[in-house]
Short mmCIF file of C-alpha atoms in Angstrom, two decimals:
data_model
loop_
_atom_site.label_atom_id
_atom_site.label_comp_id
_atom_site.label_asym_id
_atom_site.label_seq_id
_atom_site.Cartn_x
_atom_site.Cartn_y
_atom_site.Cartn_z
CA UNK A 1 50.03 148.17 65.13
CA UNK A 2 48.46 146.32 62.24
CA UNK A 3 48.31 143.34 64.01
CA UNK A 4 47.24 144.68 67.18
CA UNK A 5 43.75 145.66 65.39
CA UNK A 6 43.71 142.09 63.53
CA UNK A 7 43.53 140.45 66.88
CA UNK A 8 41.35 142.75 68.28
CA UNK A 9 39.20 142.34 65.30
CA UNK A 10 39.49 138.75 65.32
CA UNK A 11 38.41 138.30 69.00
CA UNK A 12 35.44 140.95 68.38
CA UNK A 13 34.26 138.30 65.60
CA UNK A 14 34.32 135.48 67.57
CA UNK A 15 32.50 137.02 70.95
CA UNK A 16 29.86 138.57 68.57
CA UNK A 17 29.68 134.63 66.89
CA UNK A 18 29.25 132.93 69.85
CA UNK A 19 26.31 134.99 71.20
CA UNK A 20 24.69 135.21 68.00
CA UNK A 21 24.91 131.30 68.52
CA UNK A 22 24.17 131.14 71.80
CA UNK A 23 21.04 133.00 71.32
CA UNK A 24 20.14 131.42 68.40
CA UNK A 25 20.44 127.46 69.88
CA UNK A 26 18.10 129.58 73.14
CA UNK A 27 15.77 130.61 70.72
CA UNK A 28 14.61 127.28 69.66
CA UNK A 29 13.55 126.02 73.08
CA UNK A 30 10.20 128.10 73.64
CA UNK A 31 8.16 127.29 76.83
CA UNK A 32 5.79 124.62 76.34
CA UNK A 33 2.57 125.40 76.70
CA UNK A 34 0.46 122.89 76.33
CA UNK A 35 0.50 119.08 77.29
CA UNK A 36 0.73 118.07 73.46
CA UNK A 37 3.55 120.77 72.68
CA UNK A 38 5.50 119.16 75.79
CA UNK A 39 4.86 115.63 74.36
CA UNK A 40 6.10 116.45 70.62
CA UNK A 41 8.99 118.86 71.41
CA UNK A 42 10.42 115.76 73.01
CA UNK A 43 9.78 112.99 71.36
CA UNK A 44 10.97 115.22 68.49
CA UNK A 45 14.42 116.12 70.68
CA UNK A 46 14.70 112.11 70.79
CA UNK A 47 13.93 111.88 67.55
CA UNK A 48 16.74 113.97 66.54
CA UNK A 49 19.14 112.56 69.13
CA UNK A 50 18.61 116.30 70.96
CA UNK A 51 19.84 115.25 74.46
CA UNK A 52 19.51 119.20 76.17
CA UNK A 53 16.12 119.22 74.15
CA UNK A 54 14.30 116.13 75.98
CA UNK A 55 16.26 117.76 79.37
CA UNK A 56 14.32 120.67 78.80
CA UNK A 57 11.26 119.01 77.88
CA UNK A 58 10.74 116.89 80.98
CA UNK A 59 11.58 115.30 84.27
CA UNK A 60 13.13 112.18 84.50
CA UNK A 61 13.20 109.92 87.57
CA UNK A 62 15.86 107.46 85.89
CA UNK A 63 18.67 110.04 86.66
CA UNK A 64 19.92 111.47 89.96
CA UNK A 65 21.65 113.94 88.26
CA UNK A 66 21.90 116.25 85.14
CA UNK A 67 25.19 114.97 84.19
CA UNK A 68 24.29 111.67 84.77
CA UNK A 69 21.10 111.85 82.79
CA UNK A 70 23.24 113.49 79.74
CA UNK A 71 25.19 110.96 79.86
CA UNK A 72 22.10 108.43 79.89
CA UNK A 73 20.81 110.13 76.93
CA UNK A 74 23.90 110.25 74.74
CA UNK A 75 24.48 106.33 75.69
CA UNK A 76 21.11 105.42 74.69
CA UNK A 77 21.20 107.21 71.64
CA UNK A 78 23.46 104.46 70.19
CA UNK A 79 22.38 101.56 72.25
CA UNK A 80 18.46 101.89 71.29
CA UNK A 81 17.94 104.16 68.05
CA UNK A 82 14.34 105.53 68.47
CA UNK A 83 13.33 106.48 64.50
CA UNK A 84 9.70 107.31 65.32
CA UNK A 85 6.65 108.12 67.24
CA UNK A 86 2.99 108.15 67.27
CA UNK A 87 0.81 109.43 70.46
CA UNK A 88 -1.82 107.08 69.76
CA UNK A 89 -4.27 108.37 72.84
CA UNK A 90 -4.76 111.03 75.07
CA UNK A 91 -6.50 111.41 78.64
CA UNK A 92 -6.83 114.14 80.68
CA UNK A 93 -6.08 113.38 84.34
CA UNK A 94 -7.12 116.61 86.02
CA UNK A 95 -6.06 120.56 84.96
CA UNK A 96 -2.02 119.60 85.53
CA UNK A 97 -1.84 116.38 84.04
CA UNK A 98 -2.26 114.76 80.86
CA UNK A 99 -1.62 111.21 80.09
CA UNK A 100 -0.10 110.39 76.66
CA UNK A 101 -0.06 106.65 75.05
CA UNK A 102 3.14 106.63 72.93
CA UNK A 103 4.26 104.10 70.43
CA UNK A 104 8.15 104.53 69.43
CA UNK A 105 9.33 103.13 66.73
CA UNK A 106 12.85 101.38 66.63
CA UNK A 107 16.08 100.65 64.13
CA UNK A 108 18.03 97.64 64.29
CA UNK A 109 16.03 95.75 67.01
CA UNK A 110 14.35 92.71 67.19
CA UNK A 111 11.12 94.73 67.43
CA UNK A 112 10.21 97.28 65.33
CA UNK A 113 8.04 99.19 67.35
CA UNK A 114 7.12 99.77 71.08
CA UNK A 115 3.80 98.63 72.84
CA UNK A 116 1.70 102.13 73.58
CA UNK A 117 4.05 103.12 76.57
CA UNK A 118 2.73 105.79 78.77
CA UNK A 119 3.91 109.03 79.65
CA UNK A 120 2.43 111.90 82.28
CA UNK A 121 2.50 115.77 81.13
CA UNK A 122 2.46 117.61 84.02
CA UNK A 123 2.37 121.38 84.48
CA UNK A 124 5.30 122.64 86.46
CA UNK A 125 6.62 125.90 86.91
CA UNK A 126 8.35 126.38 83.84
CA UNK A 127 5.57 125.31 81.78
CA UNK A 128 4.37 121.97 80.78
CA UNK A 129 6.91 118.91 81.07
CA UNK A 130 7.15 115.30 80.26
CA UNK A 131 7.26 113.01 83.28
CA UNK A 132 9.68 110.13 82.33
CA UNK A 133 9.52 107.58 84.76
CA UNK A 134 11.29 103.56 84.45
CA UNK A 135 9.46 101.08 82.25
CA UNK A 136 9.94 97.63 81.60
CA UNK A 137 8.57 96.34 77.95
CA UNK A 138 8.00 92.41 77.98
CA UNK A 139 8.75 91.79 74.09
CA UNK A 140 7.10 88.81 73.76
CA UNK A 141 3.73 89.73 75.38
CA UNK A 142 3.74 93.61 74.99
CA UNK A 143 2.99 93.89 78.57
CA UNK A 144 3.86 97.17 79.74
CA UNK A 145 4.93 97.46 83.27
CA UNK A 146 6.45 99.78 86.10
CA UNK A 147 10.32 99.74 86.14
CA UNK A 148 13.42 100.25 87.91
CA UNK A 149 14.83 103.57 88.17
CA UNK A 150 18.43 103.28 85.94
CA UNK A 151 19.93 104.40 89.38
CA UNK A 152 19.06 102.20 91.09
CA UNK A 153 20.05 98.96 88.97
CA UNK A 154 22.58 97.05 90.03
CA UNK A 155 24.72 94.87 87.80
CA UNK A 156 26.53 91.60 88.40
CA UNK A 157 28.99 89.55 87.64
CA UNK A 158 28.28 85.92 86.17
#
């Protein structure tokens, strides 16, 4: 009987653990709502290597797909290790859209730091997102231009 009311017990702890932190890790991710909040709760997620934080935090045309864009994250974590940011200018496009000029700041690569790379704030329905669309960085000349969706790459062979 003893052990009955152990296991019971035991089970009761774990169900109340996991939605204490299941509510807790929900907590944390508030509604943006402003342009600025949008941009520094993720940069801040990618900062912190906080894949569901940037999902939350914006759009992102790279991916077709959650899962795929998870798994985008989580890869690029380790291939390209982001240490820092500075918005370094801010425009206002019209009442829905902001546009933010972002520096990031990089570990172990040949450059330490990105060109201002820019990066829409839209308000959607769920409050105020970051629109992350495909860049290409020319390292030598800083020239920032429009990119090809990670989707839609296609690799070859030599």
């Amino acid at each position: 009987m003893n052990g009955k009311k152990l296991v019971s017990l035991l089970l009761a702890g774990v169900v109340a653990g996991s939605i204490l932190v299941t509510s807790t890790t929900t907590a944390e991710r508030v509604v943006a709502q402003t342009p600025m909040e949008a941009a520094t709760e993720y940069f801040d997620a990618y900062i912190a290597r906080d894949a569901e934080g940037m999902m939350f935090y914006s759009k992102d045309t790279n991916y077709l797909d959650e899962k795929s864009r998870e798994e985008g994250y989580v890869k690029d974590f380790k291939t390209n290790p982001t240490t820092g940011y500075e918005i370094v200018e801010s425009k206002q496009i019209n009442s829905n859209e902001v546009q933010f000029n972002v520096v990031q700041k990089y570990a172990g690569q040949s450059y330490e730091q990105s060109p201002p790379l820019p990066f829409k704030v839209f308000k959607s329905e769920s409050g105020w997102k970051v629109l992350v669309e495909p860049l290409e960085i020319n390292t030598l000349t800083g020239e920032v231009t429009k990119g090809t969706p990670i989707h839609a790459l296609q690799y070859m062979d030599n």
